[in-house]
């Protein structure tokens, strides 16, 4: 088994990915697939932390569009990410992976608060840490939270699990002529508006020289494979 080129990584999974083939909510089969994939990465000796989105349950922007106060709606969105994080924790523990959830919004009866040093210690002990409630602030996304936590945790790379096997010039599910990129720079992503992650997340990754690796989370063991340098993915780096 080849040694992964990383020591500590952050995996960002959107809420949408957790829906599997459903239109809303959680798909337990999908949670199991991701949990088994994460178990594979941990078995390679990697330290793994995760950020989970909430778009499968509630997005602040959608709430605001229907007349809700944006800050209030973003609070609901952040709580949605906590629900997903608890579901992911449950799936990981079923797969035999020791896990801790740390929330940016204190929810003492459900999970730990976000404490950087404690999170690092958990990972050193082989536990997977799931960061919930995004950044804890409205007007941000969990993509930005992923870049923030990856930088804070001194991760070697940020892995973004998406619906397709990398970054394309257009949505390949809608446009068969979409071009797939092997490597991109942060500036390419920003200037071509490629929609890999939002601009705040890309800027934060760029400032911290944090490579972003985009891969298809729906393929079984895709995360573990990419970790070994196998499979298909797009890398976003400085040059
Ligand atoms: N959110 C927020 N601050 C953050 C992260 C998330 O207010 O730092 C809210 C926001 O309303 C967002 C929702 O949580 O719409 C769910 O997160 P996101 O849309 O990033 O989830 P994903 O698209 O990854 O499923």
Coordinates of N, CA and C and ligand atoms in Angstrom, one line a residue:
X1 N 0.8 -1.2 0.0 CA 0.0 0.0 0.0 C 0.9 1.3 0.0
X2 N 0.7 2.2 -1.0 CA 1.6 3.3 -1.0 C 1.3 4.3 0.1
X3 N 2.3 5.0 0.5 CA 2.1 6.0 1.6 C 1.5 7.3 1.1
X4 N 0.5 7.8 1.8 CA -0.1 9.1 1.3 C 0.9 10.2 1.4
X5 N 0.9 11.2 0.5 CA 1.8 12.3 0.6 C 1.3 13.4 1.7
X6 N 0.3 13.1 2.4 CA -0.2 14.0 3.4 C -0.2 13.4 4.8
X7 N -0.2 14.3 5.8 CA -0.2 13.9 7.2 C -1.6 14.2 7.8
X8 N -2.0 15.4 7.6 CA -3.3 15.9 8.1 C -4.1 16.5 7.1
X9 N -5.3 16.1 6.9 CA -6.2 16.7 5.9 C -7.6 17.1 6.4
X10 N -8.2 18.0 5.7 CA -9.6 18.3 6.0 C -10.5 17.9 4.8
X11 N -11.5 17.2 5.1 CA -12.5 16.8 4.1 C -13.8 17.7 4.2
X12 N -14.1 18.4 3.2 CA -15.4 19.2 3.2 C -16.4 18.4 2.4
X13 N -17.5 18.1 3.1 CA -18.6 17.4 2.4 C -19.8 18.4 2.5
X14 N -20.4 18.6 1.3 CA -21.6 19.5 1.3 C -22.8 18.8 1.8
X15 N -23.8 19.5 2.3 CA -25.1 18.9 2.7 C -25.7 18.2 1.6
X16 N -25.6 18.7 0.4 CA -26.2 18.1 -0.8 C -25.6 16.7 -1.0
X17 N -24.4 16.5 -0.7 CA -23.8 15.1 -0.9 C -24.4 14.1 0.0
X18 N -24.9 14.6 1.2 CA -25.5 13.7 2.2 C -26.9 13.3 1.8
X19 N -27.5 13.9 0.8 CA -28.8 13.6 0.4 C -28.8 12.3 -0.5
X20 N -27.6 12.0 -1.0 CA -27.6 10.8 -1.9 C -28.5 11.0 -3.1
X21 N -29.4 10.1 -3.3 CA -30.3 10.3 -4.4 C -31.7 11.0 -4.0
X22 N -31.7 11.4 -2.8 CA -33.0 12.1 -2.3 C -33.0 13.6 -2.7
X23 N -34.2 14.2 -2.5 CA -34.3 15.6 -2.7 C -34.0 16.5 -1.5
X24 N -34.0 15.9 -0.4 CA -33.9 16.6 0.9 C -33.4 15.7 2.0
X25 N -32.8 16.3 3.0 CA -32.4 15.5 4.2 C -31.3 14.6 4.0
X26 N -31.3 13.5 4.7 CA -30.1 12.6 4.8 C -30.4 11.2 4.2
X27 N -29.4 10.7 3.5 CA -29.5 9.3 3.0 C -28.5 8.5 3.8
X28 N -29.0 7.5 4.6 CA -28.1 6.8 5.5 C -27.1 5.9 4.7
X29 N -27.5 5.5 3.5 CA -26.5 4.7 2.7 C -25.3 5.6 2.3
X30 N -25.6 6.8 1.9 CA -24.6 7.8 1.5 C -23.7 8.1 2.7
X31 N -24.3 8.3 3.9 CA -23.5 8.5 5.1 C -22.6 7.3 5.4
X32 N -23.1 6.1 5.2 CA -22.3 4.9 5.4 C -21.1 4.9 4.4
X33 N -21.4 5.2 3.1 CA -20.3 5.2 2.1 C -19.2 6.2 2.5
X34 N -19.6 7.4 2.9 CA -18.6 8.4 3.3 C -17.8 7.9 4.5
X35 N -18.6 7.4 5.5 CA -17.9 6.9 6.7 C -16.9 5.8 6.4
X36 N -17.2 4.9 5.5 CA -16.3 3.8 5.2 C -15.1 4.4 4.5
X37 N -15.3 5.4 3.6 CA -14.2 6.0 2.9 C -13.3 6.7 3.9
X38 N -13.8 7.4 4.9 CA -13.0 8.1 5.9 C -12.3 7.1 6.7
X39 N -12.9 6.0 7.0 CA -12.2 4.9 7.8 C -11.0 4.5 7.0
X40 N -11.1 4.3 5.7 CA -10.0 3.9 4.9 C -8.8 4.9 5.0
X41 N -9.2 6.2 5.0 CA -8.1 7.2 5.0 C -7.4 7.2 6.4
X42 N -8.2 7.0 7.4 CA -7.6 6.9 8.8 C -6.7 5.7 8.9
X43 N -7.1 4.6 8.2 CA -6.3 3.4 8.3 C -5.0 3.6 7.6
X44 N -4.9 4.5 6.7 CA -3.6 4.8 6.0 C -2.7 5.6 6.9
X45 N -3.2 6.0 8.1 CA -2.3 6.7 9.0 C -2.5 8.2 9.0
X46 N -3.6 8.6 8.2 CA -3.8 10.1 8.1 C -4.6 10.6 9.3
X47 N -4.3 11.9 9.6 CA -5.1 12.6 10.6 C -6.2 13.3 9.8
X48 N -7.5 13.1 10.1 CA -8.6 13.6 9.3 C -9.5 14.5 10.1
X49 N -9.9 15.6 9.6 CA -11.0 16.4 10.2 C -11.9 16.7 9.1
X50 N -13.1 17.1 9.4 CA -14.2 17.3 8.4 C -15.0 18.6 8.7
X51 N -15.5 19.2 7.6 CA -16.5 20.2 7.8 C -17.7 19.8 6.9
X52 N -18.9 19.8 7.5 CA -20.1 19.4 6.8 C -21.0 20.6 6.6
X53 N -21.5 20.6 5.4 CA -22.5 21.7 5.0 C -23.8 21.4 5.6
X54 N -24.8 22.3 5.2 CA -26.1 22.1 5.7 C -27.2 22.3 4.6
X55 N -26.8 22.5 3.4 CA -27.7 22.8 2.3 C -28.8 21.8 2.0
X56 N -28.6 20.6 2.5 CA -29.6 19.5 2.3 C -30.8 19.8 3.3
X57 N -30.6 20.7 4.2 CA -31.7 21.0 5.2 C -32.2 22.4 5.1
X58 N -31.2 23.4 5.2 CA -31.6 24.8 5.2 C -30.4 25.7 4.8
X59 N -30.7 26.6 3.9 CA -29.6 27.6 3.5 C -30.2 29.0 3.9
X60 N -29.3 29.8 4.5 CA -29.7 31.1 4.9 C -30.2 32.0 3.8
X61 N -29.5 31.9 2.6 CA -29.9 32.7 1.5 C -31.4 32.4 1.1
X62 N -31.7 31.1 1.1 CA -33.1 30.8 0.7 C -34.1 31.3 1.7
X63 N -33.7 31.3 3.0 CA -34.6 31.8 4.0 C -34.8 33.3 3.8
X64 N -33.7 34.0 3.5 CA -33.7 35.5 3.3 C -34.6 35.8 2.1
X65 N -34.5 35.0 1.0 CA -35.2 35.2 -0.2 C -36.7 35.1 0.1
X66 N -37.1 34.3 1.1 CA -38.5 34.1 1.4 C -39.0 35.1 2.5
X67 N -38.1 36.1 2.7 CA -38.6 37.2 3.6 C -38.1 37.1 5.1
X68 N -37.3 36.1 5.4 CA -36.7 35.9 6.7 C -35.6 36.9 6.9
X69 N -35.3 37.2 8.2 CA -34.1 38.0 8.5 C -32.9 37.2 8.2
X70 N -31.9 37.7 7.4 CA -30.8 36.9 7.0 C -29.9 36.3 8.1
X71 N -29.7 37.1 9.1 CA -28.9 36.7 10.2 C -29.6 35.5 11.0
X72 N -30.9 35.7 11.1 CA -31.7 34.6 11.8 C -31.6 33.3 10.9
X73 N -31.8 33.5 9.6 CA -31.8 32.4 8.7 C -30.4 31.7 8.6
X74 N -29.4 32.5 8.7 CA -28.0 31.9 8.7 C -27.8 31.1 10.0
X75 N -28.4 31.6 11.1 CA -28.4 30.8 12.4 C -29.0 29.4 12.2
X76 N -30.1 29.4 11.4 CA -30.8 28.1 11.2 C -29.9 27.2 10.3
X77 N -29.3 27.9 9.3 CA -28.4 27.1 8.4 C -27.3 26.5 9.2
X78 N -26.7 27.2 10.1 CA -25.6 26.7 10.9 C -26.1 25.5 11.8
X79 N -27.3 25.6 12.3 CA -27.9 24.5 13.1 C -28.1 23.3 12.2
X80 N -28.4 23.5 10.9 CA -28.6 22.4 10.0 C -27.2 21.6 9.9
X81 N -26.1 22.4 9.9 CA -24.8 21.7 9.7 C -24.5 20.9 11.0
X82 N -25.1 21.3 12.1 CA -24.9 20.5 13.4 C -25.6 19.2 13.3
X83 N -26.8 19.2 12.7 CA -27.6 18.0 12.6 C -26.8 17.0 11.7
X84 N -26.3 17.6 10.6 CA -25.5 16.7 9.6 C -24.3 16.2 10.3
X85 N -23.6 17.0 11.1 CA -22.4 16.6 11.8 C -22.7 15.4 12.8
X86 N -23.8 15.5 13.5 CA -24.2 14.5 14.4 C -24.5 13.2 13.7
X87 N -25.2 13.3 12.5 CA -25.5 12.1 11.7 C -24.2 11.5 11.2
X88 N -23.2 12.3 10.8 CA -22.0 11.8 10.3 C -21.2 11.1 11.4
X89 N -21.3 11.7 12.6 CA -20.6 11.1 13.7 C -21.1 9.7 14.0
X90 N -22.4 9.6 14.0 CA -23.1 8.4 14.2 C -22.6 7.3 13.1
X91 N -22.6 7.7 11.9 CA -22.2 6.8 10.8 C -20.7 6.4 11.0
X92 N -19.9 7.4 11.4 CA -18.5 7.1 11.5 C -18.3 6.1 12.7
X93 N -19.0 6.3 13.8 CA -18.8 5.4 14.9 C -19.3 4.0 14.6
X94 N -20.4 3.9 13.8 CA -20.9 2.6 13.4 C -19.8 1.9 12.5
X95 N -19.0 2.7 11.8 CA -17.9 2.2 11.0 C -16.6 1.9 11.8
X96 N -16.7 2.2 13.1 CA -15.6 1.9 14.0 C -14.6 3.1 14.1
X97 N -15.0 4.3 13.7 CA -14.0 5.4 13.7 C -14.4 6.3 14.9
X98 N -13.4 6.5 15.8 CA -13.7 7.4 17.0 C -13.8 8.8 16.5
X99 N -14.8 9.5 16.9 CA -15.1 10.8 16.3 C -15.5 11.8 17.4
X100 N -15.1 13.1 17.2 CA -15.6 14.1 18.1 C -16.2 15.2 17.2
X101 N -17.3 15.8 17.6 CA -17.9 16.9 16.9 C -17.6 18.2 17.8
X102 N -17.1 19.2 17.1 CA -16.9 20.5 17.7 C -17.7 21.5 17.0
X103 N -18.5 22.3 17.8 CA -19.4 23.3 17.1 C -18.8 24.7 17.4
X104 N -18.9 25.5 16.3 CA -18.6 26.9 16.5 C -19.6 27.7 17.3
X105 N -20.8 27.1 17.4 CA -21.8 27.7 18.3 C -21.9 26.8 19.5
X106 N -21.8 27.3 20.7 CA -21.8 26.3 21.9 C -23.1 25.6 22.0
X107 N -23.0 24.3 22.0 CA -24.2 23.4 22.2 C -23.8 22.3 23.1
X108 N -23.5 22.7 24.4 CA -22.7 21.8 25.3 C -23.3 20.4 25.5
X109 N -24.6 20.3 25.4 CA -25.2 19.0 25.7 C -25.1 18.0 24.5
X110 N -24.7 18.6 23.3 CA -24.6 17.8 22.1 C -23.2 17.4 21.7
X111 N -22.3 18.4 21.9 CA -21.0 18.3 21.3 C -20.0 19.2 22.0
X112 N -18.8 19.1 21.7 CA -17.8 20.0 22.3 C -17.8 21.4 21.6
X113 N -17.3 22.4 22.3 CA -17.2 23.7 21.6 C -15.9 23.6 20.8
X114 N -15.8 24.5 19.8 CA -14.6 24.5 19.0 C -13.4 25.0 19.8
X115 N -12.4 24.1 20.0 CA -11.2 24.5 20.7 C -10.0 24.0 19.9
X116 N -9.3 24.9 19.3 CA -8.3 24.4 18.3 C -7.3 23.4 18.9
X117 N -6.7 23.7 20.0 CA -5.7 22.8 20.6 C -6.3 21.4 20.9
X118 N -7.5 21.4 21.4 CA -8.2 20.1 21.7 C -8.4 19.3 20.4
X119 N -8.8 20.1 19.4 CA -9.1 19.4 18.1 C -7.8 18.7 17.6
X120 N -6.7 19.5 17.7 CA -5.4 18.9 17.2 C -5.1 17.7 18.0
X121 N -5.3 17.7 19.3 CA -5.0 16.6 20.2 C -5.8 15.4 19.8
X122 N -7.1 15.6 19.5 CA -8.0 14.5 19.1 C -7.4 13.8 17.8
X123 N -7.0 14.7 16.9 CA -6.5 14.1 15.6 C -5.2 13.3 15.9
X124 N -4.3 13.9 16.7 CA -3.1 13.2 17.1 C -3.4 11.8 17.7
X125 N -4.5 11.7 18.3 CA -4.9 10.4 18.9 C -5.6 9.5 17.9
X126 N -5.8 9.9 16.7 CA -6.4 9.1 15.7 C -7.9 9.3 15.6
X127 N -8.4 10.3 16.3 CA -9.9 10.6 16.3 C -10.2 11.5 15.1
X128 N -11.3 11.3 14.5 CA -11.7 12.2 13.4 C -12.5 13.4 14.1
X129 N -12.2 14.6 13.8 CA -12.9 15.8 14.3 C -13.8 16.3 13.3
X130 N -15.1 16.5 13.6 CA -16.1 17.1 12.7 C -16.4 18.5 13.2
X131 N -16.1 19.5 12.4 CA -16.3 20.9 12.7 C -17.7 21.2 12.3
X132 N -18.6 21.6 13.2 CA -20.0 21.9 12.9 C -20.3 23.4 13.1
X133 N -21.4 23.9 12.6 CA -21.8 25.3 12.7 C -21.0 26.2 11.9
X134 N -20.3 25.8 10.9 CA -19.5 26.7 10.0 C -18.5 27.5 10.8
X135 N -18.5 28.8 10.5 CA -17.5 29.7 11.2 C -18.2 30.2 12.5
X136 N -19.5 29.9 12.6 CA -20.2 30.5 13.8 C -20.7 31.9 13.5
X137 N -20.5 32.4 12.3 CA -20.9 33.7 11.9 C -21.8 33.7 10.7
X138 N -22.9 34.6 10.7 CA -23.7 34.7 9.5 C -22.9 35.3 8.3
X139 N -23.5 35.1 7.2 CA -22.9 35.7 5.9 C -21.7 34.9 5.4
X140 N -21.4 33.8 6.1 CA -20.3 32.9 5.6 C -20.9 31.6 5.1
X141 N -20.0 30.8 4.5 CA -20.5 29.5 4.0 C -19.6 28.4 4.7
X142 N -20.0 27.2 4.6 CA -19.2 26.1 5.1 C -17.9 25.9 4.3
X143 N -17.9 26.3 3.0 CA -16.7 26.3 2.2 C -15.6 27.2 2.9
X144 N -16.0 28.4 3.3 CA -15.1 29.3 4.0 C -14.7 28.7 5.3
X145 N -15.7 28.1 6.0 CA -15.4 27.4 7.3 C -14.3 26.3 7.1
X146 N -14.4 25.6 6.0 CA -13.5 24.5 5.7 C -12.1 25.1 5.4
X147 N -12.0 26.2 4.7 CA -10.6 26.8 4.5 C -10.1 27.3 5.8
X148 N -11.0 27.9 6.6 CA -10.5 28.5 7.9 C -10.0 27.4 8.8
X149 N -10.8 26.4 9.0 CA -10.4 25.3 9.9 C -9.2 24.6 9.4
X150 N -9.1 24.3 8.1 CA -7.9 23.6 7.5 C -6.7 24.5 7.8
X151 N -6.8 25.8 7.6 CA -5.6 26.6 7.9 C -5.3 26.6 9.4
X152 N -6.3 26.7 10.2 CA -6.1 26.7 11.7 C -5.5 25.4 12.2
X153 N -5.9 24.3 11.6 CA -5.4 23.0 12.0 C -4.1 22.6 11.3
X154 N -3.5 23.5 10.5 CA -2.3 23.3 9.8 C -2.4 22.0 8.9
X155 N -3.5 21.9 8.2 CA -3.7 20.8 7.3 C -2.8 20.9 6.1
X156 N -2.5 19.8 5.5 CA -1.6 19.8 4.3 C -2.5 20.0 3.1
X157 N -3.7 19.8 3.1 CA -4.6 20.0 2.0 C -6.1 20.0 2.4
X158 N -6.9 20.6 1.6 CA -8.3 20.7 1.8 C -9.0 19.8 0.7
X159 N -9.7 18.8 1.0 CA -10.3 17.9 0.0 C -11.8 18.3 0.0
X160 N -12.2 18.6 -1.3 CA -13.6 19.0 -1.4 C -14.3 17.9 -2.2
X161 N -15.2 17.2 -1.6 CA -15.9 16.1 -2.2 C -17.1 16.8 -2.9
X162 N -17.2 16.5 -4.3 CA -18.3 17.1 -5.0 C -19.1 16.0 -5.8
X163 N -20.0 16.5 -6.7 CA -20.8 15.5 -7.4 C -20.1 15.0 -8.6
X164 N -19.0 15.6 -9.0 CA -18.2 15.1 -10.2 C -16.7 15.0 -9.9
X165 N -16.0 14.4 -10.8 CA -14.6 14.1 -10.5 C -13.5 15.2 -10.7
X166 N -13.9 16.4 -10.4 CA -12.9 17.5 -10.5 C -13.6 18.8 -10.9
X167 N -12.8 19.7 -11.4 CA -13.4 21.0 -11.8 C -13.5 21.1 -13.3
X168 N -14.6 21.5 -13.8 CA -14.9 21.6 -15.2 C -15.2 23.1 -15.6
X169 N -15.1 23.4 -16.9 CA -15.4 24.7 -17.4 C -16.9 25.0 -17.3
X170 N -17.7 24.0 -17.3 CA -19.1 24.1 -17.1 C -19.6 22.8 -16.4
X171 N -20.9 22.8 -16.1 CA -21.4 21.6 -15.4 C -21.4 20.4 -16.4
X172 N -20.6 19.4 -16.2 CA -20.5 18.3 -17.2 C -21.8 17.5 -17.2
X173 N -22.6 17.6 -16.2 CA -23.9 16.9 -16.3 C -24.9 17.5 -17.2
X174 N -24.6 18.9 -17.5 CA -25.5 19.6 -18.4 C -24.9 19.8 -19.7
X175 N -23.5 20.0 -19.7 CA -22.8 20.3 -21.0 C -21.8 19.3 -21.3
X176 N -22.0 18.4 -22.3 CA -21.1 17.3 -22.6 C -19.7 17.8 -23.1
X177 N -19.7 19.1 -23.5 CA -18.4 19.7 -24.0 C -17.6 20.4 -23.0
X178 N -18.0 20.3 -21.7 CA -17.3 20.9 -20.6 C -15.9 20.4 -20.5
X179 N -14.9 21.3 -20.3 CA -13.5 20.9 -20.2 C -13.2 20.6 -18.8
X180 N -12.5 19.4 -18.6 CA -12.1 19.1 -17.2 C -10.6 19.5 -17.0
X181 N -10.3 20.1 -15.8 CA -9.0 20.6 -15.6 C -8.3 19.6 -14.6
X182 N -7.0 19.4 -14.9 CA -6.1 18.6 -13.9 C -5.6 19.5 -12.8
X183 N -5.1 20.7 -13.2 CA -4.6 21.6 -12.2 C -5.1 23.0 -12.5
X184 N -5.3 23.8 -11.5 CA -5.7 25.2 -11.7 C -5.0 26.0 -10.6
X185 N -4.8 27.3 -10.9 CA -4.3 28.1 -9.8 C -5.5 28.8 -9.1
X186 N -5.3 29.3 -7.9 CA -6.3 30.0 -7.2 C -6.9 31.1 -8.0
X187 N -6.0 31.8 -8.7 CA -6.4 33.0 -9.5 C -7.3 32.5 -10.7
X188 N -6.9 31.3 -11.3 CA -7.8 30.8 -12.4 C -9.2 30.6 -11.9
X189 N -9.3 30.0 -10.7 CA -10.7 29.7 -10.1 C -11.4 31.0 -9.9
X190 N -10.7 32.0 -9.4 CA -11.4 33.3 -9.1 C -11.7 34.0 -10.4
X191 N -10.7 34.2 -11.3 CA -11.0 35.0 -12.5 C -11.9 34.3 -13.5
X192 N -11.9 33.0 -13.5 CA -12.9 32.3 -14.4 C -14.2 32.0 -13.8
X193 N -14.3 32.4 -12.5 CA -15.5 32.2 -11.7 C -16.0 30.7 -11.8
X194 N -15.1 29.8 -11.5 CA -15.3 28.4 -11.7 C -16.2 27.7 -10.7
X195 N -16.5 28.4 -9.6 CA -17.5 27.9 -8.7 C -17.1 26.7 -7.9
X196 N -15.8 26.5 -7.8 CA -15.3 25.3 -7.0 C -15.7 25.5 -5.5
X197 N -15.4 26.7 -5.0 CA -15.7 27.1 -3.6 C -15.9 28.7 -3.8
X198 N -16.5 29.3 -2.8 CA -16.7 30.7 -2.9 C -15.4 31.5 -2.8
X199 N -15.4 32.7 -3.2 CA -14.2 33.6 -3.3 C -13.5 33.7 -2.0
X200 N -14.3 33.8 -0.9 CA -13.6 34.0 0.4 C -12.8 32.7 0.8
X201 N -13.4 31.6 0.5 CA -12.7 30.3 0.8 C -11.4 30.2 -0.1
X202 N -11.5 30.5 -1.4 CA -10.4 30.4 -2.3 C -9.3 31.4 -1.8
X203 N -9.7 32.6 -1.4 CA -8.7 33.6 -1.0 C -8.0 33.1 0.3
X204 N -8.7 32.6 1.2 CA -8.1 32.1 2.4 C -7.1 31.0 2.2
X205 N -7.5 30.1 1.3 CA -6.7 28.9 0.9 C -5.4 29.5 0.2
X206 N -5.6 30.4 -0.6 CA -4.4 31.0 -1.3 C -3.4 31.7 -0.4
X207 N -4.0 32.5 0.5 CA -3.1 33.2 1.5 C -2.3 32.2 2.4
X208 N -2.9 31.0 2.6 CA -2.3 30.0 3.5 C -1.6 28.9 2.7
X209 N -1.5 29.1 1.4 CA -0.8 28.0 0.5 C -1.4 26.6 0.8
X210 N -2.7 26.6 0.9 CA -3.4 25.4 1.2 C -4.0 24.7 -0.1
X211 N -3.4 23.6 -0.6 CA -3.9 23.1 -1.8 C -5.4 22.6 -1.7
X212 N -6.2 22.8 -2.7 CA -7.6 22.3 -2.7 C -7.6 21.1 -3.7
X213 N -8.1 20.0 -3.2 CA -8.3 18.9 -4.1 C -9.7 18.5 -4.3
X214 N -10.2 18.6 -5.5 CA -11.6 18.4 -5.8 C -11.8 17.0 -6.4
X215 N -12.7 16.2 -5.8 CA -12.9 14.9 -6.3 C -14.4 14.5 -6.1
X216 N -14.8 13.3 -6.7 CA -16.2 12.9 -6.6 C -16.4 12.0 -5.4
X217 N -17.2 12.6 -4.5 CA -17.5 11.9 -3.2 C -18.4 10.8 -3.3
X218 N -19.1 10.7 -4.5 CA -20.1 9.6 -4.7 C -19.5 8.3 -5.0
X219 N -18.3 8.3 -5.5 CA -17.6 7.0 -5.8 C -17.1 6.4 -4.5
X220 N -17.4 5.1 -4.3 CA -17.0 4.4 -3.1 C -15.4 4.5 -2.9
X221 N -15.0 4.8 -1.8 CA -13.5 4.9 -1.4 C -12.8 5.9 -2.3
X222 N -13.5 6.9 -2.8 CA -12.8 7.9 -3.7 C -11.8 8.8 -2.8
X223 N -12.2 9.1 -1.6 CA -11.3 9.9 -0.8 C -10.0 9.2 -0.5
X224 N -10.2 7.9 -0.1 CA -9.0 7.1 0.2 C -8.1 7.0 -1.0
X225 N -8.7 6.8 -2.2 CA -8.0 6.6 -3.4 C -7.2 7.9 -3.7
X226 N -7.9 9.0 -3.6 CA -7.2 10.3 -3.9 C -6.1 10.5 -3.0
X227 N -6.3 10.1 -1.7 CA -5.3 10.2 -0.7 C -4.0 9.5 -1.1
X228 N -4.1 8.4 -1.8 CA -3.0 7.6 -2.3 C -2.5 8.1 -3.6
X229 N -3.1 9.2 -4.1 CA -2.6 9.8 -5.4 C -3.3 9.0 -6.6
X230 N -4.3 8.2 -6.3 CA -5.0 7.5 -7.4 C -6.3 8.2 -7.7
X231 N -7.0 7.7 -8.7 CA -8.3 8.2 -9.0 C -8.2 9.5 -9.7
X232 N -9.4 10.1 -10.0 CA -9.4 11.4 -10.8 C -9.8 12.5 -9.8
X233 N -9.0 13.6 -10.0 CA -9.3 14.8 -9.2 C -8.6 16.0 -9.8
X234 N -9.0 17.2 -9.4 CA -8.4 18.5 -9.8 C -7.7 19.1 -8.6
X235 N -6.5 19.5 -8.9 CA -5.8 20.2 -7.8 C -5.7 21.7 -8.0
X236 N -6.0 22.5 -7.0 CA -5.9 23.9 -7.1 C -4.8 24.4 -6.2
X237 N -3.8 24.9 -6.8 CA -2.5 25.3 -6.1 C -2.1 26.7 -6.6
X238 N -1.0 27.2 -6.2 CA -0.5 28.5 -6.6 C 0.0 28.5 -8.0
X239 N 0.9 27.5 -8.4 CA 1.4 27.4 -9.8 C 1.3 26.0 -10.3
Ligands
LIG1 N1 -23.7 29.3 7.5 C1 -23.4 30.5 8.1 N2 -22.1 30.7 8.5 C2 -21.1 29.8 8.2 C3 -21.4 28.6 7.6 C4 -22.8 28.4 7.2 O1 -24.3 31.3 8.4 O2 -19.9 30.1 8.6 C5 -25.1 29.0 7.2 C6 -25.6 29.6 5.9 O3 -27.0 30.0 6.1 C7 -25.5 28.4 4.9 C8 -25.9 27.3 5.8 O4 -25.3 27.6 7.0 O5 -26.4 28.6 3.8 C9 -25.5 25.9 5.3 O6 -24.1 26.0 4.9 P1 -23.7 25.8 3.3 O7 -24.7 26.5 2.4 O8 -22.3 26.3 3.2 O9 -23.8 24.3 3.1 P2 -23.5 23.4 1.9 O10 -23.7 24.2 0.6 O11 -22.0 23.0 1.9 O12 -24.4 22.2 2.0

